[in-house]
Amino acid sequence: MSHLPQLTQKILLSCLLVSTLCLADENIIAVNKAEVAIDIDGKATEQVWNNAQWLPIDKHIVGEYPSSDDFSGRYKLLWDEDYLYLMAEINDDVLFDQYANPTEKYWDDDSLEVFIDEDASGGMHRFSFNAFAYHVALDNQSADIGPNKADGSSNFILLNDHVKSQWRRDANSPYSITWELAIKLYDDSFTLKGTHMPVKLTKGKVIGFMLAYCDNDGSSEREHFIGSHDIKPKDGDKNLGYIDAGVFGKIKLQ
Ligand SMILES: [Ca+2]
Ligand SMILES: [Ca+2]
Ligand SMILES: [Ca+2]
Ligand SMILES: [Ca+2]
């Protein structure tokens, strides 16, 4: 650009900056505030849910891509000072919960997986609380991986206090369930010891976020894993969300 007049260079740089910001903003999902409290009962009866737009859960992560009656889903988000609220509408032909123990192979049971990176830092989080991957099961318990145990083995834990969850079937459409969640956000200082306060949410806050559904209809392992965001494969593998918060998308509280 050095051969162009200085004013033209400045204009071009400004245009480049504006278009970069616009592009970046296009990828950030704007989340509206819930002005009234939301009752987590698996029913979308609160008027305020109408202020949130449906977004698809349709990006392939693992397994064959399912037909729409095998799995399809969409979700919407709201927030207030205390919670990120999530409503998911899931169509799944068989609801399957083979492991009674909520910390045993929870990813091979039907579950809604909510990925949260409170400060949108990105980076590795599998054995830390830099970010969370809450697997919300059909029994409404939420499991994740914590720091390794003293003997070095994996530590599958419940973080039920972080996620309040309730789902209901639709009597007129038995394969459709409405799942309503209120999620408290914890920053990366969270540990399994002591008392930690959730982060108070404020307008303008940017959060790392992704959502996915583990669908199993009776197999030994999950049959499909479909998410809300495109994931760039690493060595052919798109199942990276439970390891790397860098593959999450971003949301911004409006
Ligand atoms: Ca409700
Ligand atoms: Ca299914
Ligand atoms: Ca983080
Ligand atoms: Ca299923």
Tab-separated table of C-alpha atoms and ligand atoms in Angstrom:
chain	number	residue	atom	x	y	z
A	1	MET	CA	0.000	0.000	0.000
A	2	SER	CA	3.059	2.279	0.372
A	3	HIS	CA	2.762	3.504	-3.241
A	4	LEU	CA	-0.720	5.007	-2.513
A	5	PRO	CA	-1.220	8.576	-1.227
A	6	GLN	CA	-1.320	8.800	2.588
A	7	LEU	CA	-5.030	9.846	2.719
A	8	THR	CA	-6.034	6.890	0.485
A	9	GLN	CA	-3.991	4.565	2.714
A	10	LYS	CA	-5.824	5.878	5.810
A	11	ILE	CA	-9.244	5.433	4.150
A	12	LEU	CA	-8.383	1.889	3.061
A	13	LEU	CA	-7.127	0.989	6.549
A	14	SER	CA	-10.309	2.426	8.121
A	15	CYS	CA	-12.512	0.393	5.731
A	16	LEU	CA	-10.494	-2.730	6.500
A	17	LEU	CA	-10.869	-2.145	10.259
A	18	VAL	CA	-14.641	-1.513	10.009
A	19	SER	CA	-15.234	-4.583	7.842
A	20	THR	CA	-13.127	-6.727	10.197
A	21	LEU	CA	-15.181	-5.570	13.193
A	22	CYS	CA	-18.431	-6.226	11.298
A	23	LEU	CA	-17.284	-9.699	10.310
A	24	ALA	CA	-16.253	-10.413	13.884
A	25	ASP	CA	-19.644	-9.164	15.153
A	26	GLU	CA	-21.530	-11.325	12.654
A	27	ASN	CA	-20.154	-14.388	14.415
A	28	ILE	CA	-21.174	-13.230	17.882
A	29	ILE	CA	-24.694	-14.190	18.929
A	30	ALA	CA	-26.551	-11.311	20.595
A	31	VAL	CA	-28.516	-12.452	23.660
A	32	ASN	CA	-31.428	-10.397	24.983
A	33	LYS	CA	-32.081	-9.762	28.655
A	34	ALA	CA	-34.978	-11.439	30.438
A	35	GLU	CA	-36.752	-8.589	32.199
A	36	VAL	CA	-38.804	-11.001	34.313
A	37	ALA	CA	-37.758	-14.126	36.169
A	38	ILE	CA	-37.956	-17.397	34.255
A	39	ASP	CA	-39.410	-20.457	35.943
A	40	ILE	CA	-37.357	-23.531	35.025
A	41	ASP	CA	-40.210	-25.963	34.454
A	42	GLY	CA	-39.631	-27.142	30.876
A	43	LYS	CA	-42.464	-24.924	29.632
A	44	ALA	CA	-41.974	-21.904	27.384
A	45	THR	CA	-44.937	-20.128	28.952
A	46	GLU	CA	-42.999	-16.972	29.891
A	47	GLN	CA	-43.753	-14.217	27.367
A	48	VAL	CA	-40.123	-13.136	27.576
A	49	TRP	CA	-39.032	-16.247	25.656
A	50	ASN	CA	-40.649	-14.626	22.605
A	51	ASN	CA	-37.852	-12.032	22.744
A	52	ALA	CA	-35.266	-14.683	21.890
A	53	GLN	CA	-34.719	-16.085	18.408
A	54	TRP	CA	-34.372	-19.771	17.600
A	55	LEU	CA	-30.923	-20.892	16.509
A	56	PRO	CA	-30.125	-24.272	14.956
A	57	ILE	CA	-28.368	-27.303	16.432
A	58	ASP	CA	-27.374	-28.775	13.093
A	59	LYS	CA	-23.579	-28.953	12.803
A	60	HIS	CA	-22.054	-32.413	12.541
A	61	ILE	CA	-19.486	-33.391	15.183
A	62	VAL	CA	-19.514	-37.229	15.575
A	63	GLY	CA	-21.265	-40.156	13.840
A	64	GLU	CA	-23.550	-40.370	10.845
A	65	TYR	CA	-25.611	-37.246	10.207
A	66	PRO	CA	-29.092	-38.142	11.529
A	67	SER	CA	-32.387	-37.872	9.685
A	68	SER	CA	-34.669	-35.176	11.104
A	69	ASP	CA	-36.892	-37.682	12.939
A	70	ASP	CA	-33.804	-39.333	14.486
A	71	PHE	CA	-32.519	-36.013	15.774
A	72	SER	CA	-33.157	-32.356	15.127
A	73	GLY	CA	-32.893	-29.453	17.490
A	74	ARG	CA	-32.860	-25.723	18.015
A	75	TYR	CA	-32.247	-23.418	20.941
A	76	LYS	CA	-32.642	-19.896	22.236
A	77	LEU	CA	-30.900	-17.882	24.948
A	78	LEU	CA	-31.738	-15.111	27.428
A	79	TRP	CA	-29.890	-13.710	30.423
A	80	ASP	CA	-30.301	-11.809	33.657
A	81	GLU	CA	-27.881	-10.817	36.389
A	82	ASP	CA	-27.765	-14.325	37.851
A	83	TYR	CA	-28.266	-16.740	34.971
A	84	LEU	CA	-27.788	-17.534	31.342
A	85	TYR	CA	-31.120	-19.106	30.347
A	86	LEU	CA	-31.296	-21.721	27.635
A	87	MET	CA	-34.284	-23.305	25.972
A	88	ALA	CA	-33.684	-26.257	23.667
A	89	GLU	CA	-36.325	-27.931	21.531
A	90	ILE	CA	-35.102	-31.449	20.809
A	91	ASN	CA	-36.672	-34.026	18.517
A	92	ASP	CA	-35.274	-37.438	19.362
A	93	ASP	CA	-37.080	-40.661	18.432
A	94	VAL	CA	-35.730	-42.679	21.403
A	95	LEU	CA	-34.821	-41.216	24.790
A	96	PHE	CA	-32.052	-43.401	26.209
A	97	ASP	CA	-30.293	-43.354	29.568
A	98	GLN	CA	-28.344	-46.622	29.891
A	99	TYR	CA	-26.024	-45.608	32.740
A	100	ALA	CA	-27.764	-44.939	36.043
A	101	ASN	CA	-24.539	-43.497	37.460
A	102	PRO	CA	-24.493	-39.887	36.203
A	103	THR	CA	-20.672	-39.783	36.051
A	104	GLU	CA	-20.312	-43.035	34.062
A	105	LYS	CA	-19.933	-42.596	30.285
A	106	TYR	CA	-22.493	-39.795	30.389
A	107	TRP	CA	-21.543	-38.831	26.812
A	108	ASP	CA	-22.976	-42.174	25.595
A	109	ASP	CA	-26.428	-41.392	27.032
A	110	ASP	CA	-28.793	-38.837	25.534
A	111	SER	CA	-27.621	-35.523	26.918
A	112	LEU	CA	-27.547	-31.848	26.169
A	113	GLU	CA	-23.969	-30.570	26.316
A	114	VAL	CA	-23.581	-26.902	27.215
A	115	PHE	CA	-20.121	-25.426	26.727
A	116	ILE	CA	-19.376	-22.250	28.691
A	117	ASP	CA	-16.180	-20.184	28.779
A	118	GLU	CA	-17.066	-17.341	31.148
A	119	ASP	CA	-14.372	-14.924	29.962
A	120	ALA	CA	-14.256	-16.180	26.348
A	121	SER	CA	-10.534	-16.775	26.830
A	122	GLY	CA	-10.451	-19.910	24.699
A	123	GLY	CA	-7.693	-22.416	25.422
A	124	MET	CA	-7.533	-25.885	26.920
A	125	HIS	CA	-10.024	-26.756	29.650
A	126	ARG	CA	-10.315	-30.557	29.797
A	127	PHE	CA	-8.612	-30.850	33.207
A	128	SER	CA	-9.239	-27.326	34.467
A	129	PHE	CA	-12.102	-24.880	34.950
A	130	ASN	CA	-10.887	-22.446	32.290
A	131	ALA	CA	-14.193	-23.472	30.693
A	132	PHE	CA	-16.971	-25.969	31.393
A	133	ALA	CA	-18.639	-28.700	29.326
A	134	TYR	CA	-21.831	-29.469	31.224
A	135	HIS	CA	-23.400	-32.744	30.067
A	136	VAL	CA	-26.984	-32.294	31.194
A	137	ALA	CA	-28.547	-35.746	31.404
A	138	LEU	CA	-32.161	-36.902	31.190
A	139	ASP	CA	-32.148	-37.077	34.998
A	140	ASN	CA	-31.259	-33.337	34.974
A	141	GLN	CA	-27.826	-33.912	36.522
A	142	SER	CA	-24.824	-32.094	35.034
A	143	ALA	CA	-21.469	-33.855	34.658
A	144	ASP	CA	-18.052	-32.617	33.520
A	145	ILE	CA	-14.396	-33.611	33.851
A	146	GLY	CA	-12.503	-32.063	36.748
A	147	PRO	CA	-8.766	-31.933	37.428
A	148	ASN	CA	-7.246	-35.416	37.578
A	149	LYS	CA	-7.397	-37.382	40.817
A	150	ALA	CA	-4.261	-37.702	42.967
A	151	ASP	CA	-3.441	-41.032	41.294
A	152	GLY	CA	-3.610	-39.373	37.860
A	153	SER	CA	-6.884	-40.991	36.815
A	154	SER	CA	-9.758	-39.075	35.207
A	155	ASN	CA	-12.151	-37.334	37.562
A	156	PHE	CA	-15.738	-37.299	36.280
A	157	ILE	CA	-17.707	-34.961	38.513
A	158	LEU	CA	-21.188	-33.557	39.030
A	159	LEU	CA	-21.702	-29.789	38.989
A	160	ASN	CA	-25.435	-29.866	39.670
A	161	ASP	CA	-25.296	-26.574	41.538
A	162	HIS	CA	-24.237	-24.793	38.305
A	163	VAL	CA	-27.166	-25.843	36.109
A	164	LYS	CA	-30.854	-25.977	36.934
A	165	SER	CA	-32.615	-28.053	34.290
A	166	GLN	CA	-36.066	-29.375	33.487
A	167	TRP	CA	-37.443	-30.988	30.340
A	168	ARG	CA	-40.907	-32.061	29.247
A	169	ARG	CA	-42.364	-34.087	26.455
A	170	ASP	CA	-44.988	-32.618	24.188
A	171	ALA	CA	-48.137	-34.736	24.493
A	172	ASN	CA	-49.084	-33.868	20.912
A	173	SER	CA	-45.650	-34.642	19.523
A	174	PRO	CA	-44.108	-37.433	21.627
A	175	TYR	CA	-40.633	-37.250	20.071
A	176	SER	CA	-40.313	-33.568	20.884
A	177	ILE	CA	-39.006	-32.361	24.210
A	178	THR	CA	-38.605	-28.837	25.504
A	179	TRP	CA	-35.605	-28.396	27.769
A	180	GLU	CA	-35.291	-25.290	29.917
A	181	LEU	CA	-32.073	-24.437	31.773
A	182	ALA	CA	-30.745	-21.710	34.067
A	183	ILE	CA	-26.943	-21.731	34.108
A	184	LYS	CA	-24.781	-19.953	36.679
A	185	LEU	CA	-21.467	-18.789	35.278
A	186	TYR	CA	-18.265	-19.468	37.185
A	187	ASP	CA	-14.901	-17.983	36.291
A	188	ASP	CA	-11.619	-19.858	35.982
A	189	SER	CA	-10.845	-19.454	39.706
A	190	PHE	CA	-13.447	-22.171	40.402
A	191	THR	CA	-12.169	-25.213	42.298
A	192	LEU	CA	-13.853	-28.268	43.783
A	193	LYS	CA	-12.974	-27.043	47.287
A	194	GLY	CA	-14.524	-24.210	49.242
A	195	THR	CA	-17.325	-21.869	48.301
A	196	HIS	CA	-17.311	-20.011	44.997
A	197	MET	CA	-19.665	-17.261	43.972
A	198	PRO	CA	-21.040	-17.268	40.429
A	199	VAL	CA	-20.221	-14.262	38.245
A	200	LYS	CA	-22.835	-11.483	38.103
A	201	LEU	CA	-23.774	-10.943	34.471
A	202	THR	CA	-23.784	-7.488	32.921
A	203	LYS	CA	-24.719	-5.939	29.595
A	204	GLY	CA	-21.954	-6.123	26.998
A	205	LYS	CA	-20.317	-9.200	28.488
A	206	VAL	CA	-18.889	-11.636	25.918
A	207	ILE	CA	-18.981	-15.342	26.803
A	208	GLY	CA	-17.619	-18.400	25.005
A	209	PHE	CA	-20.588	-20.655	24.205
A	210	MET	CA	-21.493	-23.754	22.261
A	211	LEU	CA	-24.300	-26.306	22.532
A	212	ALA	CA	-24.570	-29.890	21.334
A	213	TYR	CA	-26.734	-32.976	21.752
A	214	CYS	CA	-25.408	-36.501	22.320
A	215	ASP	CA	-27.991	-38.793	20.688
A	216	ASN	CA	-28.045	-42.481	21.476
A	217	ASP	CA	-31.109	-44.612	20.690
A	218	GLY	CA	-29.920	-47.915	22.173
A	219	SER	CA	-26.362	-48.512	20.979
A	220	SER	CA	-23.352	-49.165	23.207
A	221	GLU	CA	-21.949	-45.745	22.231
A	222	ARG	CA	-23.655	-42.524	21.170
A	223	GLU	CA	-24.832	-42.564	17.567
A	224	HIS	CA	-24.637	-38.865	16.730
A	225	PHE	CA	-23.218	-35.733	18.272
A	226	ILE	CA	-24.614	-32.595	16.649
A	227	GLY	CA	-23.777	-29.048	17.663
A	228	SER	CA	-24.564	-25.383	17.274
A	229	HIS	CA	-21.244	-24.268	15.787
A	230	ASP	CA	-19.013	-25.435	12.963
A	231	ILE	CA	-15.827	-26.955	14.326
A	232	LYS	CA	-12.674	-27.020	12.217
A	233	PRO	CA	-11.402	-30.622	12.414
A	234	LYS	CA	-8.028	-31.435	13.955
A	235	ASP	CA	-6.556	-34.618	12.435
A	236	GLY	CA	-10.069	-35.320	11.096
A	237	ASP	CA	-11.686	-35.005	14.544
A	238	LYS	CA	-14.372	-32.408	15.307
A	239	ASN	CA	-15.041	-33.632	18.839
A	240	LEU	CA	-12.841	-30.943	20.371
A	241	GLY	CA	-15.260	-28.919	22.527
A	242	TYR	CA	-14.605	-30.894	25.710
A	243	ILE	CA	-10.883	-30.208	25.340
A	244	ASP	CA	-10.424	-26.801	23.723
A	245	ALA	CA	-12.580	-23.738	24.418
A	246	GLY	CA	-11.070	-22.167	21.286
A	247	VAL	CA	-13.646	-24.046	19.162
A	248	PHE	CA	-16.612	-22.489	21.015
A	249	GLY	CA	-18.561	-19.620	19.499
A	250	LYS	CA	-19.212	-16.368	21.311
A	251	ILE	CA	-22.339	-14.722	22.699
A	252	LYS	CA	-22.769	-11.103	23.802
A	253	LEU	CA	-25.280	-9.992	26.445
A	254	GLN	CA	-27.434	-7.139	25.137
B	1	CA	CA	-40.576	-21.871	31.962
B	2	CA	CA	-32.407	-40.408	17.942
B	3	CA	CA	-11.877	-19.108	30.355
B	4	CA	CA	-31.797	-40.659	21.665
